[in-house]
Tab-separated table of C-alpha atoms in Angstrom:
chain	number	residue	atom	x	y	z
A	1	ARG	CA	9.930	51.794	57.655
A	2	LEU	CA	8.935	55.398	58.758
A	3	SER	CA	9.193	55.865	62.475
A	4	LEU	CA	6.032	57.973	62.859
A	5	SER	CA	2.924	57.360	65.185
A	6	GLN	CA	-0.324	57.476	63.410
A	7	ALA	CA	-1.119	60.934	64.497
A	8	ALA	CA	2.191	62.075	63.271
A	9	MET	CA	1.616	60.477	59.967
A	10	ALA	CA	-1.712	61.596	59.711
A	11	GLU	CA	-0.413	65.158	60.205
A	12	ALA	CA	2.395	64.756	57.729
A	13	LEU	CA	-0.047	63.600	55.113
A	14	SER	CA	-2.400	66.431	55.970
A	15	VAL	CA	-5.364	63.828	56.852
A	16	SER	CA	-7.338	63.204	60.029
A	17	THR	CA	-5.889	60.527	62.360
A	18	ARG	CA	-9.129	58.518	61.661
A	19	HIS	CA	-8.652	58.640	58.174
A	20	TYR	CA	-5.194	57.526	58.336
A	21	SER	CA	-6.248	54.681	60.620
A	22	ASP	CA	-8.799	53.681	57.865
A	23	LEU	CA	-5.975	53.728	55.194
A	24	GLU	CA	-3.856	51.330	57.262
A	25	ARG	CA	-6.626	49.019	57.760
A	26	GLY	CA	-7.804	49.074	54.157
A	27	VAL	CA	-11.131	50.512	54.976
A	28	SER	CA	-10.683	53.636	52.687
A	29	MET	CA	-8.561	54.555	49.771
A	30	CYS	CA	-6.335	57.743	49.820
A	31	SER	CA	-6.445	60.445	47.036
A	32	VAL	CA	-3.704	60.998	44.705
A	33	ALA	CA	-2.393	64.177	46.656
A	34	THR	CA	-2.273	61.939	49.936
A	35	MET	CA	-0.295	59.149	47.877
A	36	THR	CA	2.045	61.764	46.353
A	37	ARG	CA	2.755	63.180	50.120
A	38	TYR	CA	3.342	59.583	51.224
A	39	ILE	CA	5.948	58.828	48.476
A	40	SER	CA	7.583	62.001	49.209
A	41	LEU	CA	7.943	61.009	52.934
A	42	CYS	CA	9.197	57.736	52.051
A	43	LYS	CA	11.907	59.168	49.555
A	44	LYS	CA	13.013	61.448	52.148
A	45	GLU	CA	13.476	58.581	54.621
A	46	MET	CA	15.270	56.514	51.966
A	47	ILE	CA	17.528	59.246	51.453
A	48	ALA	CA	18.416	59.660	54.933
A	49	TYR	CA	18.818	56.154	55.407
A	50	SER	CA	21.134	56.002	52.367
A	51	ASP	CA	23.126	58.777	53.691
A	52	LEU	CA	23.477	56.878	56.957
A	53	THR	CA	24.512	53.728	55.303
A	54	ASP	CA	27.145	55.587	53.231
A	55	ASP	CA	28.628	57.001	56.403
A	56	MET	CA	28.765	53.787	58.040
A	57	ASP	CA	30.298	52.212	55.053
A	58	ASN	CA	32.955	55.003	55.029
A	59	LEU	CA	33.461	54.471	58.646
A	60	ILE	CA	33.972	50.629	58.292
A	61	ILE	CA	36.582	51.423	55.466
A	62	ALA	CA	38.381	53.828	57.446
A	63	LEU	CA	38.525	51.383	60.514
A	64	ASP	CA	39.679	48.635	58.110
A	65	GLN	CA	42.535	50.815	56.782
A	66	GLY	CA	43.627	51.839	60.454
A	67	GLU	CA	42.623	55.441	59.953
């Protein structure tokens, strides 16, 4: 889940806040370009989350080994 307000997400997707609200409510459809930007944002968030998860895993292992 991305932690962005509707206004921030709309800006990141290069659409108006109104259009983004309509997308969330299923009132309108997005373009291929908007969907591509959304997927890109999700991938960046997943990579950041994955990196954080890896860091936490490494910390837990180090603590378990008494480092």
